[in-house]
Amino acid sequence: MENAEVARTLSEMGDILELTGGSAFKARAYHQAARLVESLPTPVSELWRTNKLKELPGIGEHMVKHIGELVTTGTFREYHAVARRVPPGVLEMLRLEGLGPKTVAGIWKDLGIEAMDALENACRDGSICKLPRMGPKRAQGIVDAITRYRARAGRVPLSRALPYAETLAAYLRDVRGAEKVEPCGSVRRRVETVGDLDILVSSNNPEPVMRAFLRHPDVAKVVAEGTTRSAVRLKVGLNVDLRVVPPESWGAALHYFTGSKAHNIAIRTRAVHRGLKLSEYGVFDRKDRRLGGSTEEEVFRLVGLPFIPPELREASGEIEAAEAGRLPTLVEEADLMGDLHVHSKASSDAHSTLHALYDEAKHLGRHYLAITDHSRSRPLGLDAQRLRAHAAEIRQHNHDHPRGPRLLAGVEVDILANGALDLPIEELRELDCVVASIHSHFHDPPERMTDRVIRAMRSGVVDVIGHPTGRQLGARDAYQLDLERIMEVAREEGVALEVNAMPDRMDLHDRHCRLAKEKGVPVVIDSDAHHASHLAGLQWGVWMARRGWLEADDVLTTRSITRLRQHLRRHHPVHKGGPPRRPRGGLHASHA
């Protein structure tokens, strides 16, 4: 099982315990383990096989045993025993925005509602208002959440689809006769959500490839079977199409099956205007003589264009830019020097010490990390006194480790409902880096949400707006705000917008990245790491940035520590002096 499926089962186990009145401590342990497993950069099955699971924070012996059962059998006995107590429709209700286990338990046990359709009917006819603290306004909010949930149905986050695509591709590469194998479609374009998977294979002998594909252990149902094309449904619910083409058609087929549909139509139209015929089999002249198609570069050259990266193939101006020689040199993960949104154990939902984060950053070749733990509005978040002590600890660490990555003393401060920040301005000004984020009142009207962010940016101490639209892929839609207006103020105030690389966020969206570029607003690509292993996950943000046409110069975190400090000094004056003092008398700048 892939990490996402193990995490889903563990999280569901926690939900079931909450719904059935089980141990709150055990429920929290399952949810914590689920969050950790889903964000691991290494397959959880590999960690289990190498006996390294127990090294992870919050993963005890019992959890290791449960995960071992999951990766080998697809379930575990304790889950199987309790899952029968809760109807599937009740568990599905927990996927609705704004509905927690207590409310769902009331809907199920007090009203006898066990399915989404019945819940919607109860909201519309008012019968749900029999529950405590449930009025017409909240009932309408549930109807709206059901509508949004259904609109997302049928698509899964890239972070869940990509491991299956890569696993299938690796499996097929080992099959006799398979020469080249690549996932195509929206996965190759790195679209943030995926409807199904497309796998392309080049081979002169498709029969063993097809046989191996149809017999893969994750296949639940064969939907279609042919000599060069087959389709299956995986046990996890994803549909997969496999196409096998001869090697001479590889490039044309790779282009065709990567898409997007609109991009393909535009390229085929361009080919027709040049007297060519372009299909998944190759590029041909009017007499059907093959001119090429073995590589994508050849396909683009024959229609008079340079190679266009897959992330840009959305018919959104990439063809015109390619023709004019104005394609961007897209940012790459190797361009990133640091990370401005990282949590240490000082955040209640994070797990790594400063030194563990430092060691991992050093291993990854990062030059700097901003340690931005949660402020006091979050559970066990830092108040002003604890923030001063934490900043002093960060600066002492720099003093004791002068040659490695720099740790910047920062905070992720909450933007409150009225737009104020939940820590004193004078305390925030003394930090190296301040990330400001919304963590509450997600359903405020667009004008109020916009004004909240603008007021925060105009405080004079904010460097970065974290996860600016608040979306969680497959779980919560972006909240409504006027990003154009926010970007205008961000440019005036020198505030960067974050591309949050947590796989379930990937926020900003690609179109917002492109808008930021057009408006001259810098972005930062951050991990929002809650464990040292998360620092390696910046690629999820890089893919959004690339889809948004961003180049290295558009991304603040491609700058050296010296150039970064020059930018941050606008909000945080640098204090010169010797080794950092203890936290009586305020915060002090990081060791340079």
Coordinates of C-alpha atoms in Angstrom, one line a residue, residues 244-466:
V244 CA 1.9 0.4 -26.1
V245 CA 3.4 2.0 -29.2
P246 CA 6.4 1.1 -31.4
P247 CA 9.6 2.9 -30.6
E248 CA 9.4 5.1 -33.7
S249 CA 6.1 6.6 -32.4
W250 CA 7.3 7.2 -28.9
G251 CA 7.8 11.0 -29.0
A252 CA 4.5 11.6 -30.9
A253 CA 2.6 9.4 -28.5
L254 CA 4.2 10.9 -25.4
H255 CA 3.2 14.3 -26.6
Y256 CA -0.3 13.2 -27.5
F257 CA -1.0 11.4 -24.2
T258 CA 0.5 14.1 -22.1
G259 CA -2.0 16.7 -23.3
S260 CA -3.6 18.9 -22.4
K261 CA -6.4 18.4 -25.0
A262 CA -6.4 22.1 -25.8
H263 CA -2.6 22.2 -26.3
N264 CA -2.8 19.1 -28.5
I265 CA -5.5 20.7 -30.7
A266 CA -3.4 23.9 -31.1
I267 CA -0.3 21.9 -32.1
R268 CA -2.2 19.7 -34.6
T269 CA -3.8 22.8 -36.1
R270 CA -0.3 24.3 -36.4
A271 CA 0.9 21.1 -38.1
V272 CA -2.0 21.3 -40.6
H273 CA -1.1 24.8 -41.6
R274 CA 2.4 23.5 -42.4
G275 CA 1.0 20.8 -44.6
L276 CA 1.7 18.1 -42.0
K277 CA -0.4 15.5 -40.2
L278 CA 0.3 14.9 -36.6
S279 CA -1.1 12.0 -34.5
E280 CA 0.0 9.7 -31.7
Y281 CA 1.8 7.6 -34.3
G282 CA 4.1 10.3 -35.7
V283 CA 4.4 13.3 -38.0
F284 CA 3.6 12.7 -41.7
D285 CA 3.5 14.8 -44.9
R286 CA 0.5 15.0 -47.2
K287 CA 1.5 11.7 -48.9
D288 CA 1.6 9.9 -45.5
R289 CA 5.4 9.7 -45.5
R290 CA 6.8 9.6 -42.0
L291 CA 8.9 12.7 -41.2
G292 CA 9.5 11.9 -37.5
G293 CA 8.0 11.3 -34.1
S294 CA 10.5 9.2 -32.2
T295 CA 11.1 12.0 -29.7
E296 CA 9.1 14.9 -28.4
E297 CA 11.8 17.3 -29.5
E298 CA 11.5 16.1 -33.0
V299 CA 7.7 16.7 -32.9
F300 CA 8.1 20.2 -31.8
R301 CA 10.9 20.9 -34.3
L302 CA 8.8 19.7 -37.2
V303 CA 6.0 22.2 -36.3
G304 CA 8.6 25.0 -35.9
L305 CA 8.9 25.2 -32.2
P306 CA 11.4 24.6 -29.4
F307 CA 10.6 22.0 -26.8
I308 CA 7.8 23.1 -24.4
P309 CA 8.0 21.7 -20.9
P310 CA 5.0 19.5 -20.0
E311 CA 3.9 21.7 -17.1
L312 CA 3.2 24.6 -19.6
R313 CA 1.1 22.6 -22.0
E314 CA -2.3 24.1 -21.2
A315 CA -2.9 26.3 -24.3
S316 CA -2.4 29.3 -22.1
G317 CA 0.1 31.2 -24.3
E318 CA 2.9 28.7 -24.3
I319 CA 2.8 28.2 -28.1
E320 CA 2.9 31.9 -28.8
A321 CA 5.8 32.3 -26.3
A322 CA 7.7 29.4 -27.9
E323 CA 7.3 30.9 -31.4
A324 CA 8.5 34.2 -30.2
G325 CA 11.5 32.7 -28.3
R326 CA 10.0 33.9 -24.9
L327 CA 9.5 30.6 -23.1
P328 CA 10.5 31.0 -19.5
T329 CA 13.5 29.2 -18.0
L330 CA 11.4 27.5 -15.4
V331 CA 12.6 27.3 -11.8
E332 CA 14.0 24.0 -10.7
E333 CA 14.3 22.5 -7.2
A334 CA 18.1 22.8 -7.5
D335 CA 17.7 26.6 -7.7
L336 CA 16.3 26.8 -4.1
M337 CA 18.7 27.9 -1.4
G338 CA 16.4 27.8 1.6
D339 CA 13.0 27.5 3.2
L340 CA 11.1 30.2 5.1
H341 CA 8.4 28.1 6.7
V342 CA 9.6 25.3 9.0
H343 CA 8.2 24.1 12.4
S344 CA 10.2 22.6 15.2
K345 CA 9.1 20.8 18.3
A346 CA 8.1 24.2 19.7
S347 CA 4.9 23.7 17.6
S348 CA 2.5 21.2 19.2
D349 CA 1.9 19.5 15.9
A350 CA 5.6 19.2 14.9
H351 CA 8.2 16.6 15.8
S352 CA 11.8 17.6 15.2
T353 CA 14.4 19.4 17.2
L354 CA 16.3 22.4 15.9
H355 CA 19.4 20.2 15.5
A356 CA 17.5 17.5 13.6
L357 CA 16.2 20.2 11.2
Y358 CA 19.7 21.6 10.9
D359 CA 21.2 18.2 10.1
E360 CA 18.6 17.5 7.4
A361 CA 19.0 20.9 5.9
K362 CA 22.7 20.4 5.7
H363 CA 22.2 17.0 4.1
L364 CA 19.9 18.5 1.5
G365 CA 22.3 21.3 0.7
R366 CA 20.0 24.1 2.0
H367 CA 21.7 27.4 3.0
Y368 CA 19.1 28.6 5.5
L369 CA 15.8 27.7 7.2
A370 CA 13.4 30.0 8.9
I371 CA 12.1 28.3 12.1
T372 CA 8.5 29.6 12.1
D373 CA 6.6 27.9 14.9
H374 CA 2.9 28.6 15.6
S375 CA 1.9 31.7 17.6
R376 CA -0.4 31.7 20.7
S377 CA -3.7 31.4 18.9
R378 CA -2.8 27.8 17.9
P379 CA -2.9 25.0 20.5
L380 CA 0.1 25.4 22.8
G381 CA 1.4 28.1 20.4
L382 CA 4.2 30.6 21.4
D383 CA 3.3 33.7 23.4
A384 CA 5.6 36.6 23.5
Q385 CA 7.7 35.3 26.4
R386 CA 8.1 31.8 24.9
L387 CA 8.9 33.3 21.5
R388 CA 11.7 35.3 22.9
A389 CA 13.2 32.3 24.6
H390 CA 12.8 30.2 21.4
A391 CA 14.4 32.9 19.3
A392 CA 17.4 33.0 21.7
E393 CA 17.7 29.2 21.4
I394 CA 17.8 29.4 17.6
R395 CA 20.5 32.1 17.7
Q396 CA 22.5 30.2 20.2
H397 CA 22.3 27.2 17.8
N398 CA 23.7 29.4 15.0
H399 CA 26.5 30.6 17.3
D400 CA 27.4 27.0 18.2
H401 CA 27.3 25.9 14.5
P402 CA 28.9 28.7 12.5
R403 CA 29.6 26.8 9.3
G404 CA 26.3 25.0 8.5
P405 CA 22.9 26.2 7.3
R406 CA 21.7 29.4 9.0
L407 CA 18.5 29.1 11.2
L408 CA 16.5 32.3 11.1
A409 CA 14.4 33.1 14.1
G410 CA 10.8 33.5 13.0
V411 CA 7.2 32.6 13.7
E412 CA 4.0 31.7 11.8
V413 CA 1.7 34.3 13.3
D414 CA -2.0 34.0 13.1
I415 CA -4.1 36.6 11.2
L416 CA -7.0 37.1 13.4
A417 CA -10.6 37.6 12.3
N418 CA -10.2 41.4 12.4
G419 CA -6.9 41.3 10.5
A420 CA -4.7 41.9 13.6
L421 CA -1.7 39.7 14.3
D422 CA -1.9 37.6 17.5
L423 CA 1.5 38.8 18.8
P424 CA 2.7 42.3 19.6
I425 CA 4.2 44.2 16.6
E426 CA 7.3 45.2 18.6
E427 CA 8.1 41.5 19.3
L428 CA 7.6 40.5 15.6
R429 CA 9.8 43.3 14.4
E430 CA 12.7 41.8 16.3
L431 CA 12.5 38.5 14.5
D432 CA 14.4 37.6 11.3
C433 CA 11.3 36.4 9.4
V434 CA 7.5 36.5 10.0
V435 CA 5.1 34.3 8.1
A436 CA 1.4 35.4 8.6
S437 CA -1.4 32.9 7.9
I438 CA -5.1 32.4 8.3
H439 CA -6.1 29.5 10.5
S440 CA -9.7 30.4 11.4
H441 CA -12.9 31.9 10.1
F442 CA -12.4 30.3 6.7
H443 CA -15.9 31.2 5.5
D444 CA -15.8 34.9 6.1
P445 CA -17.2 36.9 3.1
P446 CA -14.6 37.6 0.4
E447 CA -14.3 41.3 1.2
R448 CA -13.6 40.6 4.9
M449 CA -11.1 37.8 4.0
T450 CA -9.3 40.2 1.7
D451 CA -9.2 43.0 4.2
R452 CA -7.8 40.6 6.9
V453 CA -4.8 39.8 4.7
I454 CA -4.3 43.4 3.6
R455 CA -4.3 44.7 7.2
A456 CA -1.8 42.0 8.2
M457 CA 0.5 43.0 5.3
R458 CA 0.3 46.7 6.2
S459 CA 1.4 45.9 9.8
G460 CA 5.0 46.5 8.5
V461 CA 6.4 43.3 10.0
V462 CA 5.1 40.5 7.8
D463 CA 7.5 39.0 5.2
V464 CA 5.4 36.2 3.8
I465 CA 1.7 35.3 3.6
G466 CA 1.6 31.6 4.3

